[in-house]
Short mmCIF file of the N, C-alpha and C atoms (twelve columns), coordinates in Angstrom:
data_MODEL
# 
_entry.id   MODEL 
# 
loop_
_atom_site.group_PDB 
_atom_site.id 
_atom_site.type_symbol 
_atom_site.label_atom_id 
_atom_site.label_alt_id 
_atom_site.label_comp_id 
_atom_site.label_asym_id 
_atom_site.label_seq_id 
_atom_site.Cartn_x 
_atom_site.Cartn_y 
_atom_site.Cartn_z 
_atom_site.pdbx_PDB_model_num 
ATOM 1   N N  . MET A 1   96.664  116.565 71.367  1 
ATOM 2   C CA . MET A 1   97.038  115.651 72.498  1 
ATOM 3   C C  . MET A 1   96.371  116.157 73.798  1 
ATOM 4   N N  . PRO A 2   95.348  116.014 74.605  1 
ATOM 5   C CA . PRO A 2   94.819  116.655 75.967  1 
ATOM 6   C C  . PRO A 2   96.044  116.685 76.679  1 
ATOM 7   N N  . THR A 3   96.190  117.916 77.685  1 
ATOM 8   C CA . THR A 3   97.129  117.930 78.597  1 
ATOM 9   C C  . THR A 3   97.296  116.913 79.210  1 
ATOM 10  N N  . GLU A 4   96.103  116.671 80.052  1 
ATOM 11  C CA . GLU A 4   96.087  115.786 80.742  1 
ATOM 12  C C  . GLU A 4   96.668  114.416 80.576  1 
ATOM 13  N N  . LEU A 5   96.591  113.992 79.231  1 
ATOM 14  C CA . LEU A 5   97.064  112.540 78.609  1 
ATOM 15  C C  . LEU A 5   98.663  113.340 78.846  1 
ATOM 16  N N  . TYR A 6   99.226  114.308 78.412  1 
ATOM 17  C CA . TYR A 6   100.663 114.308 78.336  1 
ATOM 18  C C  . TYR A 6   100.902 114.092 79.285  1 
ATOM 19  N N  . ILE A 7   100.380 114.702 80.678  1 
ATOM 20  C CA . ILE A 7   101.326 114.596 82.067  1 
ATOM 21  C C  . ILE A 7   101.214 113.549 82.647  1 
ATOM 22  N N  . LEU A 8   100.191 112.233 81.881  1 
ATOM 23  C CA . LEU A 8   100.227 111.025 82.059  1 
ATOM 24  C C  . LEU A 8   101.234 110.449 81.715  1 
ATOM 25  N N  . LEU A 9   101.534 110.604 80.429  1 
ATOM 26  C CA . LEU A 9   103.219 110.223 79.951  1 
ATOM 27  C C  . LEU A 9   103.989 110.201 80.478  1 
ATOM 28  N N  . VAL A 10  104.099 111.888 80.984  1 
ATOM 29  C CA . VAL A 10  105.733 111.978 81.557  1 
ATOM 30  C C  . VAL A 10  105.654 111.656 82.976  1 
ATOM 31  N N  . TYR A 11  104.496 111.519 83.793  1 
ATOM 32  C CA . TYR A 11  104.671 110.539 84.810  1 
ATOM 33  C C  . TYR A 11  104.740 108.873 84.398  1 
ATOM 34  N N  . CYS A 12  104.666 108.339 83.544  1 
ATOM 35  C CA . CYS A 12  104.904 106.809 82.924  1 
ATOM 36  C C  . CYS A 12  106.093 107.095 82.585  1 
ATOM 37  N N  . LEU A 13  107.031 108.230 82.114  1 
ATOM 38  C CA . LEU A 13  108.108 108.271 81.938  1 
ATOM 39  C C  . LEU A 13  108.977 108.354 83.250  1 
ATOM 40  N N  . CYS A 14  108.678 108.881 83.849  1 
ATOM 41  C CA . CYS A 14  108.969 109.058 85.221  1 
ATOM 42  C C  . CYS A 14  109.283 107.571 86.081  1 
ATOM 43  N N  . VAL A 15  108.139 106.924 86.095  1 
ATOM 44  C CA . VAL A 15  108.157 105.822 86.515  1 
ATOM 45  C C  . VAL A 15  109.025 104.854 85.962  1 
ATOM 46  N N  . ILE A 16  109.368 104.703 84.354  1 
ATOM 47  C CA . ILE A 16  110.467 103.872 84.006  1 
ATOM 48  C C  . ILE A 16  112.021 104.270 84.639  1 
ATOM 49  N N  . LEU A 17  111.950 105.670 85.006  1 
ATOM 50  C CA . LEU A 17  112.985 106.150 85.545  1 
ATOM 51  C C  . LEU A 17  113.348 105.431 87.180  1 
ATOM 52  N N  . MET A 18  112.046 105.685 87.791  1 
ATOM 53  C CA . MET A 18  112.328 104.648 89.293  1 
ATOM 54  C C  . MET A 18  112.514 103.323 89.156  1 
ATOM 55  N N  . LEU A 19  111.831 102.705 87.925  1 
ATOM 56  C CA . LEU A 19  112.070 100.765 87.841  1 
ATOM 57  C C  . LEU A 19  113.919 101.224 87.739  1 
ATOM 58  N N  . VAL A 20  114.452 101.641 86.800  1 
ATOM 59  C CA . VAL A 20  115.813 101.794 86.328  1 
ATOM 60  C C  . VAL A 20  116.658 102.156 87.860  1 
ATOM 61  N N  . THR A 21  115.987 103.494 88.882  1 
ATOM 62  C CA . THR A 21  116.934 103.227 89.919  1 
ATOM 63  C C  . THR A 21  116.623 102.070 90.665  1 
ATOM 64  N N  . GLN A 22  115.547 101.804 90.816  1 
ATOM 65  C CA . GLN A 22  115.298 100.568 91.589  1 
ATOM 66  C C  . GLN A 22  115.946 99.560  91.536  1 
ATOM 67  N N  . SER A 23  116.068 99.278  89.907  1 
ATOM 68  C CA . SER A 23  117.009 98.028  89.621  1 
ATOM 69  C C  . SER A 23  118.507 98.464  89.944  1 
ATOM 70  N N  . ALA A 24  118.697 99.428  89.302  1 
ATOM 71  C CA . ALA A 24  120.302 99.547  89.799  1 
ATOM 72  C C  . ALA A 24  120.969 99.736  91.368  1 
ATOM 73  N N  . LEU A 25  119.730 99.843  91.907  1 
ATOM 74  C CA . LEU A 25  120.113 99.739  93.461  1 
ATOM 75  C C  . LEU A 25  119.984 98.415  93.931  1 
ATOM 76  N N  . ALA A 26  119.401 97.777  93.335  1 
ATOM 77  C CA . ALA A 26  119.927 96.431  93.705  1 
ATOM 78  C C  . ALA A 26  120.360 95.075  93.037  1 
ATOM 79  N N  . VAL A 27  121.140 95.930  91.992  1 
ATOM 80  C CA . VAL A 27  122.556 95.384  91.706  1 
ATOM 81  C C  . VAL A 27  123.590 95.836  92.094  1 
ATOM 82  N N  . LYS A 28  123.496 96.965  92.774  1 
ATOM 83  C CA . LYS A 28  124.625 97.534  93.854  1 
ATOM 84  C C  . LYS A 28  124.527 96.734  95.134  1 
ATOM 85  N N  . GLU A 29  123.323 96.303  95.299  1 
ATOM 86  C CA . GLU A 29  123.521 95.579  96.590  1 
ATOM 87  C C  . GLU A 29  123.916 94.528  96.417  1 
ATOM 88  N N  . HIS A 30  123.580 93.492  95.081  1 
ATOM 89  C CA . HIS A 30  124.077 92.084  95.243  1 
ATOM 90  C C  . HIS A 30  124.639 91.600  93.797  1 
ATOM 91  N N  . GLY A 31  124.683 92.505  93.111  1 
ATOM 92  C CA . GLY A 31  125.608 92.585  91.638  1 
ATOM 93  C C  . GLY A 31  124.392 91.886  90.885  1 
ATOM 94  N N  . VAL A 32  125.159 91.566  89.087  1 
ATOM 95  C CA . VAL A 32  124.539 91.557  88.384  1 
ATOM 96  C C  . VAL A 32  124.299 89.887  88.421  1 
ATOM 97  N N  . ARG A 33  125.059 88.881  88.748  1 
ATOM 98  C CA . ARG A 33  124.746 87.483  88.848  1 
ATOM 99  C C  . ARG A 33  123.610 87.129  89.616  1 
ATOM 100 N N  . PRO A 34  123.586 87.334  90.979  1 
ATOM 101 C CA . PRO A 34  122.612 86.778  91.468  1 
ATOM 102 C C  . PRO A 34  121.247 87.286  91.012  1 
ATOM 103 N N  . LEU A 35  120.929 88.323  90.105  1 
ATOM 104 C CA . LEU A 35  119.806 88.662  89.989  1 
ATOM 105 C C  . LEU A 35  119.461 88.568  88.282  1 
ATOM 106 N N  . VAL A 36  120.339 87.494  88.077  1 
ATOM 107 C CA . VAL A 36  120.273 87.324  86.206  1 
ATOM 108 C C  . VAL A 36  119.131 85.903  86.894  1 
ATOM 109 N N  . GLY A 37  119.467 84.860  87.812  1 
ATOM 110 C CA . GLY A 37  119.031 83.894  87.819  1 
ATOM 111 C C  . GLY A 37  117.915 83.838  88.431  1 
ATOM 112 N N  . SER A 38  117.044 82.948  89.303  1 
ATOM 113 C CA . SER A 38  115.472 82.830  89.862  1 
ATOM 114 C C  . SER A 38  115.393 84.006  90.982  1 
ATOM 115 N N  . ARG A 39  116.465 84.552  91.315  1 
ATOM 116 C CA . ARG A 39  116.331 85.412  92.717  1 
ATOM 117 C C  . ARG A 39  115.717 84.911  93.949  1 
ATOM 118 N N  . ASP A 40  115.374 83.615  94.427  1 
ATOM 119 C CA . ASP A 40  114.829 82.738  95.008  1 
ATOM 120 C C  . ASP A 40  115.817 83.144  96.349  1 
ATOM 121 N N  . GLY A 41  115.419 83.680  97.456  1 
ATOM 122 C CA . GLY A 41  115.819 83.621  98.416  1 
ATOM 123 C C  . GLY A 41  116.702 84.842  98.524  1 
ATOM 124 N N  . ILE A 42  116.698 85.622  97.610  1 
ATOM 125 C CA . ILE A 42  117.737 87.071  97.603  1 
ATOM 126 C C  . ILE A 42  116.293 88.177  98.955  1 
ATOM 127 N N  . GLU A 43  117.414 88.601  99.853  1 
ATOM 128 C CA . GLU A 43  116.753 89.524  100.398 1 
ATOM 129 C C  . GLU A 43  117.462 90.840  100.240 1 
ATOM 130 N N  . TYR A 44  116.469 91.784  100.174 1 
ATOM 131 C CA . TYR A 44  117.056 93.511  100.072 1 
ATOM 132 C C  . TYR A 44  117.373 94.012  101.162 1 
ATOM 133 N N  . THR A 45  118.134 94.788  101.612 1 
ATOM 134 C CA . THR A 45  117.778 95.636  102.908 1 
ATOM 135 C C  . THR A 45  118.295 97.107  102.230 1 
ATOM 136 N N  . GLY A 46  118.057 97.849  103.656 1 
ATOM 137 C CA . GLY A 46  118.665 99.429  103.204 1 
ATOM 138 C C  . GLY A 46  117.702 100.042 102.405 1 
ATOM 139 N N  . ILE A 47  118.347 100.680 101.238 1 
ATOM 140 C CA . ILE A 47  117.786 101.622 100.394 1 
ATOM 141 C C  . ILE A 47  117.440 100.847 98.484  1 
ATOM 142 N N  . ALA A 48  117.978 99.830  98.668  1 
ATOM 143 C CA . ALA A 48  117.475 98.819  97.970  1 
ATOM 144 C C  . ALA A 48  115.985 98.243  97.889  1 
ATOM 145 N N  . ASP A 49  115.740 97.852  99.530  1 
ATOM 146 C CA . ASP A 49  114.186 97.475  100.118 1 
ATOM 147 C C  . ASP A 49  113.613 98.301  99.865  1 
ATOM 148 N N  . ARG A 50  113.687 99.839  100.414 1 
ATOM 149 C CA . ARG A 50  112.856 100.839 100.225 1 
ATOM 150 C C  . ARG A 50  112.721 101.296 98.901  1 
ATOM 151 N N  . ALA A 51  113.488 101.430 97.594  1 
ATOM 152 C CA . ALA A 51  113.316 101.108 96.440  1 
ATOM 153 C C  . ALA A 51  112.213 100.130 95.511  1 
ATOM 154 N N  . ILE A 52  112.687 98.837  96.431  1 
ATOM 155 C CA . ILE A 52  111.372 97.865  95.752  1 
ATOM 156 C C  . ILE A 52  109.817 98.328  96.261  1 
ATOM 157 N N  . ARG A 53  109.925 98.778  97.238  1 
ATOM 158 C CA . ARG A 53  108.600 99.050  98.092  1 
ATOM 159 C C  . ARG A 53  108.249 100.538 97.439  1 
ATOM 160 N N  . ALA A 54  108.926 101.059 97.528  1 
ATOM 161 C CA . ALA A 54  108.635 102.947 96.725  1 
ATOM 162 C C  . ALA A 54  108.051 102.481 95.069  1 
ATOM 163 N N  . PHE A 55  108.954 101.604 94.774  1 
ATOM 164 C CA . PHE A 55  108.380 101.580 93.288  1 
ATOM 165 C C  . PHE A 55  107.309 100.719 93.217  1 
ATOM 166 N N  . SER A 56  106.656 99.702  94.212  1 
ATOM 167 C CA . SER A 56  105.526 99.073  93.952  1 
ATOM 168 C C  . SER A 56  104.651 99.838  94.276  1 
ATOM 169 N N  . ASN A 57  104.926 100.724 95.400  1 
ATOM 170 C CA . ASN A 57  103.657 101.785 95.725  1 
ATOM 171 C C  . ASN A 57  103.614 102.822 94.384  1 
ATOM 172 N N  . THR A 58  104.390 102.795 93.641  1 
ATOM 173 C CA . THR A 58  104.133 103.878 92.521  1 
ATOM 174 C C  . THR A 58  103.106 103.256 91.737  1 
ATOM 175 N N  . LEU A 59  103.605 101.962 91.621  1 
ATOM 176 C CA . LEU A 59  102.752 101.233 90.209  1 
ATOM 177 C C  . LEU A 59  101.316 101.665 90.594  1 
ATOM 178 N N  . ILE A 60  101.232 101.206 91.972  1 
ATOM 179 C CA . ILE A 60  99.709  101.577 92.274  1 
ATOM 180 C C  . ILE A 60  99.263  102.435 91.890  1 
ATOM 181 N N  . SER A 61  99.835  103.569 92.585  1 
ATOM 182 C CA . SER A 61  99.474  105.124 91.667  1 
ATOM 183 C C  . SER A 61  99.153  105.212 90.503  1 
ATOM 184 N N  . LEU A 62  99.961  104.678 89.745  1 
ATOM 185 C CA . LEU A 62  99.809  104.932 87.999  1 
ATOM 186 C C  . LEU A 62  98.675  104.064 87.634  1 
ATOM 187 N N  . VAL A 63  98.142  102.936 88.318  1 
ATOM 188 C CA . VAL A 63  96.921  102.018 87.886  1 
ATOM 189 C C  . VAL A 63  95.839  102.939 88.272  1 
ATOM 190 N N  . LEU A 64  95.872  103.578 89.761  1 
ATOM 191 C CA . LEU A 64  94.825  104.382 90.004  1 
ATOM 192 C C  . LEU A 64  94.883  105.768 89.323  1 
ATOM 193 N N  . ILE A 65  95.502  106.306 88.823  1 
ATOM 194 C CA . ILE A 65  95.359  107.612 88.232  1 
ATOM 195 C C  . ILE A 65  94.920  107.750 86.571  1 
ATOM 196 N N  . ILE A 66  95.298  105.999 85.994  1 
ATOM 197 C CA . ILE A 66  94.869  105.831 84.406  1 
ATOM 198 C C  . ILE A 66  93.215  106.435 84.124  1 
ATOM 199 N N  . PRO A 67  92.357  105.606 84.827  1 
ATOM 200 C CA . PRO A 67  91.215  105.593 84.693  1 
ATOM 201 C C  . PRO A 67  90.311  107.286 84.537  1 
ATOM 202 N N  . PRO A 68  90.992  108.291 85.502  1 
ATOM 203 C CA . PRO A 68  90.181  109.549 85.523  1 
ATOM 204 C C  . PRO A 68  90.623  110.171 84.265  1 
ATOM 205 N N  . VAL A 69  92.091  110.133 84.237  1 
ATOM 206 C CA . VAL A 69  92.836  110.897 82.641  1 
ATOM 207 C C  . VAL A 69  92.222  110.549 81.713  1 
ATOM 208 N N  . PHE A 70  92.246  109.025 81.352  1 
ATOM 209 C CA . PHE A 70  91.461  108.516 80.370  1 
ATOM 210 C C  . PHE A 70  89.802  108.965 79.807  1 
ATOM 211 N N  . THR A 71  89.569  109.007 81.075  1 
ATOM 212 C CA . THR A 71  87.755  109.477 81.064  1 
ATOM 213 C C  . THR A 71  88.101  110.798 80.661  1 
ATOM 214 N N  . LEU A 72  89.068  111.471 81.045  1 
ATOM 215 C CA . LEU A 72  89.047  113.024 80.965  1 
ATOM 216 C C  . LEU A 72  89.266  113.070 79.008  1 
ATOM 217 N N  . ALA A 73  89.858  112.499 78.698  1 
ATOM 218 C CA . ALA A 73  90.492  112.410 77.261  1 
ATOM 219 C C  . ALA A 73  89.143  111.668 76.622  1 
ATOM 220 N N  . LEU A 74  88.327  110.944 76.975  1 
ATOM 221 C CA . LEU A 74  87.460  110.667 76.394  1 
ATOM 222 C C  . LEU A 74  86.221  111.425 76.457  1 
ATOM 223 N N  . LEU A 75  85.995  111.950 77.308  1 
ATOM 224 C CA . LEU A 75  85.294  112.932 77.297  1 
ATOM 225 C C  . LEU A 75  85.282  114.413 76.883  1 
ATOM 226 N N  . SER A 76  86.783  114.346 76.238  1 
ATOM 227 C CA . SER A 76  87.336  115.741 75.895  1 
ATOM 228 C C  . SER A 76  87.069  116.798 76.817  1 
ATOM 229 N N  . VAL A 77  87.225  116.876 78.265  1 
ATOM 230 C CA . VAL A 77  87.701  117.548 79.300  1 
ATOM 231 C C  . VAL A 77  88.502  118.022 79.806  1 
ATOM 232 N N  . SER A 78  89.086  119.206 79.891  1 
ATOM 233 C CA . SER A 78  90.112  120.049 80.026  1 
ATOM 234 C C  . SER A 78  90.161  120.665 80.438  1 
ATOM 235 N N  . THR A 79  90.519  121.155 82.171  1 
ATOM 236 C CA . THR A 79  90.117  122.204 82.675  1 
ATOM 237 C C  . THR A 79  91.298  122.724 83.136  1 
ATOM 238 N N  . PRO A 80  92.048  123.892 83.596  1 
ATOM 239 C CA . PRO A 80  92.989  124.456 84.437  1 
ATOM 240 C C  . PRO A 80  93.238  123.358 85.547  1 
ATOM 241 N N  . THR A 81  91.812  123.319 86.647  1 
ATOM 242 C CA . THR A 81  92.451  122.552 87.765  1 
ATOM 243 C C  . THR A 81  92.835  121.217 87.495  1 
ATOM 244 N N  . THR A 82  91.913  120.292 86.711  1 
ATOM 245 C CA . THR A 82  92.206  119.051 86.207  1 
ATOM 246 C C  . THR A 82  94.065  119.019 85.685  1 
ATOM 247 N N  . THR A 83  94.307  120.311 84.981  1 
ATOM 248 C CA . THR A 83  96.040  119.943 84.752  1 
ATOM 249 C C  . THR A 83  96.775  120.390 86.220  1 
ATOM 250 N N  . LEU A 84  96.084  121.352 86.580  1 
ATOM 251 C CA . LEU A 84  97.117  121.677 88.209  1 
ATOM 252 C C  . LEU A 84  96.937  120.589 89.126  1 
ATOM 253 N N  . VAL A 85  95.629  119.745 89.049  1 
ATOM 254 C CA . VAL A 85  96.042  118.569 90.070  1 
ATOM 255 C C  . VAL A 85  96.312  117.747 89.682  1 
ATOM 256 N N  . LEU A 86  96.854  117.077 88.828  1 
ATOM 257 C CA . LEU A 86  97.689  116.338 88.025  1 
ATOM 258 C C  . LEU A 86  98.996  116.432 88.289  1 
ATOM 259 N N  . GLN A 87  99.254  117.935 88.096  1 
ATOM 260 C CA . GLN A 87  100.987 118.511 87.708  1 
ATOM 261 C C  . GLN A 87  101.372 118.316 89.515  1 
ATOM 262 N N  . ILE A 88  100.187 118.287 90.241  1 
ATOM 263 C CA . ILE A 88  100.616 118.644 91.700  1 
ATOM 264 C C  . ILE A 88  100.788 116.970 91.645  1 
ATOM 265 N N  . PHE A 89  100.325 116.236 91.661  1 
ATOM 266 C CA . PHE A 89  100.320 114.826 91.372  1 
ATOM 267 C C  . PHE A 89  101.875 113.733 91.011  1 
ATOM 268 N N  . VAL A 90  101.649 114.069 89.813  1 
ATOM 269 C CA . VAL A 90  103.006 114.009 89.524  1 
ATOM 270 C C  . VAL A 90  104.148 114.344 90.228  1 
ATOM 271 N N  . VAL A 91  104.483 115.703 90.603  1 
ATOM 272 C CA . VAL A 91  105.113 115.976 91.651  1 
ATOM 273 C C  . VAL A 91  105.366 115.263 92.971  1 
ATOM 274 N N  . ALA A 92  104.320 115.660 93.576  1 
ATOM 275 C CA . ALA A 92  104.291 114.513 95.031  1 
ATOM 276 C C  . ALA A 92  104.622 113.379 94.408  1 
ATOM 277 N N  . ARG A 93  104.255 112.615 93.654  1 
ATOM 278 C CA . ARG A 93  104.589 110.916 93.778  1 
ATOM 279 C C  . ARG A 93  105.825 111.062 92.871  1 
ATOM 280 N N  . VAL A 94  106.492 111.682 92.228  1 
ATOM 281 C CA . VAL A 94  108.357 111.546 92.330  1 
ATOM 282 C C  . VAL A 94  108.782 111.866 93.327  1 
ATOM 283 N N  . LEU A 95  108.315 113.072 94.318  1 
ATOM 284 C CA . LEU A 95  109.485 113.224 95.304  1 
ATOM 285 C C  . LEU A 95  109.040 111.988 96.730  1 
ATOM 286 N N  . TYR A 96  107.987 112.113 96.191  1 
ATOM 287 C CA . TYR A 96  107.518 110.542 97.406  1 
ATOM 288 C C  . TYR A 96  108.870 109.538 96.977  1 
ATOM 289 N N  . PHE A 97  108.946 109.448 95.462  1 
ATOM 290 C CA . PHE A 97  109.903 107.843 95.512  1 
ATOM 291 C C  . PHE A 97  110.863 108.249 96.326  1 
ATOM 292 N N  . ALA A 98  111.648 110.052 96.064  1 
ATOM 293 C CA . ALA A 98  112.782 110.155 96.588  1 
ATOM 294 C C  . ALA A 98  113.124 109.880 97.884  1 
ATOM 295 N N  . VAL A 99  111.886 110.601 98.543  1 
ATOM 296 C CA . VAL A 99  111.803 110.652 99.844  1 
ATOM 297 C C  . VAL A 99  111.557 109.060 100.456 1 
ATOM 298 N N  . TYR A 100 111.077 108.339 99.747  1 
ATOM 299 C CA . TYR A 100 111.145 106.975 100.272 1 
ATOM 300 C C  . TYR A 100 112.468 106.572 100.390 1 
ATOM 301 N N  . LEU A 101 113.374 106.944 99.283  1 
ATOM 302 C CA . LEU A 101 114.766 106.370 99.406  1 
ATOM 303 C C  . LEU A 101 115.562 106.853 100.240 1 
ATOM 304 N N  . LEU A 102 115.350 107.860 100.702 1 
ATOM 305 C CA . LEU A 102 115.549 108.434 101.856 1 
ATOM 306 C C  . LEU A 102 115.461 107.941 103.370 1 
ATOM 307 N N  . GLY A 103 114.387 107.290 103.494 1 
ATOM 308 C CA . GLY A 103 113.775 107.030 104.195 1 
ATOM 309 C C  . GLY A 103 113.300 107.998 105.490 1 
ATOM 310 N N  . LEU A 104 112.676 108.956 104.748 1 
ATOM 311 C CA . LEU A 104 112.018 110.398 105.645 1 
ATOM 312 C C  . LEU A 104 110.719 110.029 105.593 1 
ATOM 313 N N  . PRO A 105 110.027 109.175 106.855 1 
ATOM 314 C CA . PRO A 105 108.852 108.838 106.989 1 
ATOM 315 C C  . PRO A 105 107.676 109.938 107.001 1 
ATOM 316 N N  . TRP A 106 107.587 111.257 107.903 1 
ATOM 317 C CA . TRP A 106 106.571 112.176 107.708 1 
ATOM 318 C C  . TRP A 106 106.189 112.573 106.479 1 
ATOM 319 N N  . ILE A 107 107.605 112.812 105.949 1 
ATOM 320 C CA . ILE A 107 107.521 113.795 104.755 1 
ATOM 321 C C  . ILE A 107 107.037 112.614 103.655 1 
ATOM 322 N N  . ARG A 108 107.397 111.433 103.370 1 
ATOM 323 C CA . ARG A 108 106.714 110.407 102.697 1 
ATOM 324 C C  . ARG A 108 105.394 110.050 103.035 1 
ATOM 325 N N  . SER A 109 104.465 110.476 103.998 1 
ATOM 326 C CA . SER A 109 103.384 110.062 104.158 1 
ATOM 327 C C  . SER A 109 102.550 111.470 103.826 1 
ATOM 328 N N  . CYS A 110 103.335 112.970 103.571 1 
ATOM 329 C CA . CYS A 110 102.379 113.517 103.449 1 
ATOM 330 C C  . CYS A 110 102.241 113.625 101.737 1 
ATOM 331 N N  . LEU A 111 103.513 113.078 100.974 1 
ATOM 332 C CA . LEU A 111 103.723 113.451 99.765  1 
ATOM 333 C C  . LEU A 111 102.123 112.178 99.535  1 
ATOM 334 N N  . TRP A 112 102.680 110.923 99.772  1 
ATOM 335 C CA . TRP A 112 101.518 110.098 99.577  1 
ATOM 336 C C  . TRP A 112 100.025 110.387 99.788  1 
ATOM 337 N N  . TRP A 113 99.793  111.144 100.792 1 
ATOM 338 C CA . TRP A 113 98.378  111.811 101.190 1 
ATOM 339 C C  . TRP A 113 97.840  112.908 99.837  1 
ATOM 340 N N  . THR A 114 99.039  113.703 99.328  1 
ATOM 341 C CA . THR A 114 98.810  114.325 98.371  1 
ATOM 342 C C  . THR A 114 98.601  113.530 96.765  1 
ATOM 343 N N  . GLY A 115 99.321  112.931 96.674  1 
ATOM 344 C CA . GLY A 115 99.198  112.048 95.759  1 
ATOM 345 C C  . GLY A 115 97.867  111.732 95.601  1 
ATOM 346 N N  . LEU A 116 97.314  110.948 96.998  1 
ATOM 347 C CA . LEU A 116 95.879  110.333 96.815  1 
ATOM 348 C C  . LEU A 116 94.478  111.056 97.127  1 
ATOM 349 N N  . LEU A 117 94.859  112.708 97.566  1 
ATOM 350 C CA . LEU A 117 93.862  113.217 97.378  1 
ATOM 351 C C  . LEU A 117 93.688  114.065 95.895  1 
ATOM 352 N N  . CYS A 118 94.914  114.248 95.226  1 
ATOM 353 C CA . CYS A 118 94.771  114.386 94.259  1 
ATOM 354 C C  . CYS A 118 94.068  113.515 92.958  1 
ATOM 355 N N  . THR A 119 94.184  111.963 93.137  1 
ATOM 356 C CA . THR A 119 93.357  111.577 92.408  1 
ATOM 357 C C  . THR A 119 92.259  111.179 92.709  1 
ATOM 358 N N  . ILE A 120 91.633  111.213 94.382  1 
ATOM 359 C CA . ILE A 120 90.071  111.068 94.745  1 
ATOM 360 C C  . ILE A 120 89.415  112.481 93.691  1 
ATOM 361 N N  . TYR A 121 90.028  113.388 93.833  1 
ATOM 362 C CA . TYR A 121 90.085  114.791 93.379  1 
ATOM 363 C C  . TYR A 121 89.139  114.327 91.360  1 
ATOM 364 N N  . MET A 122 90.424  113.680 91.148  1 
ATOM 365 C CA . MET A 122 90.154  113.296 89.769  1 
ATOM 366 C C  . MET A 122 88.964  112.239 89.619  1 
ATOM 367 N N  . TYR A 123 88.896  111.505 90.352  1 
ATOM 368 C CA . TYR A 123 87.588  110.795 89.989  1 
ATOM 369 C C  . TYR A 123 86.178  111.266 90.486  1 
ATOM 370 N N  . VAL A 124 86.339  112.432 91.467  1 
ATOM 371 C CA . VAL A 124 85.059  112.955 91.575  1 
ATOM 372 C C  . VAL A 124 84.795  113.968 90.727  1 
ATOM 373 N N  . PHE A 125 85.799  114.311 90.075  1 
ATOM 374 C CA . PHE A 125 85.599  115.163 88.986  1 
ATOM 375 C C  . PHE A 125 84.924  114.702 87.885  1 
ATOM 376 N N  . CYS A 126 85.359  113.801 87.896  1 
ATOM 377 C CA . CYS A 126 85.085  112.802 86.361  1 
ATOM 378 C C  . CYS A 126 83.558  112.558 86.528  1 
ATOM 379 N N  . LEU A 127 83.080  111.901 87.667  1 
ATOM 380 C CA . LEU A 127 81.844  111.374 87.999  1 
ATOM 381 C C  . LEU A 127 81.087  112.217 88.138  1 
ATOM 382 N N  . GLY A 128 81.385  113.815 88.075  1 
ATOM 383 C CA . GLY A 128 80.259  114.935 88.126  1 
ATOM 384 C C  . GLY A 128 80.479  115.199 86.816  1 
ATOM 385 N N  . GLN A 129 81.504  114.808 85.812  1 
ATOM 386 C CA . GLN A 129 80.995  115.007 84.222  1 
ATOM 387 C C  . GLN A 129 79.875  114.110 83.652  1 
ATOM 388 N N  . ALA A 130 79.865  113.119 84.591  1 
ATOM 389 C CA . ALA A 130 78.509  112.138 83.893  1 
ATOM 390 C C  . ALA A 130 77.261  112.191 83.565  1 
# 
């Protein structure tokens, strides 16, 4: 398995853990019973609300990073740089989730930009391989 695919799978496991965290925070705020129903009218506040927003952003980052990683795998291309960029991406995105929960906006924004720049790098690199 190419290293980049392995890193993507690790990130996917992290995303699952983020989903569990977001769900646990929602249960902590509202209890299980209201969340089992339709959830219409339920409003989240504080850390539960931040977890929902952070997780939504995390899903977007996952959708955006998949194409270049799959492209590298299809092209059978793997370099130390692409591996490092993906490692930085995963660390930045995991820290982004945690920092978002803590409500630290400037650090959160820096981590978001780091993840985005890594994503852009991967696309540009893949386009250069065509």
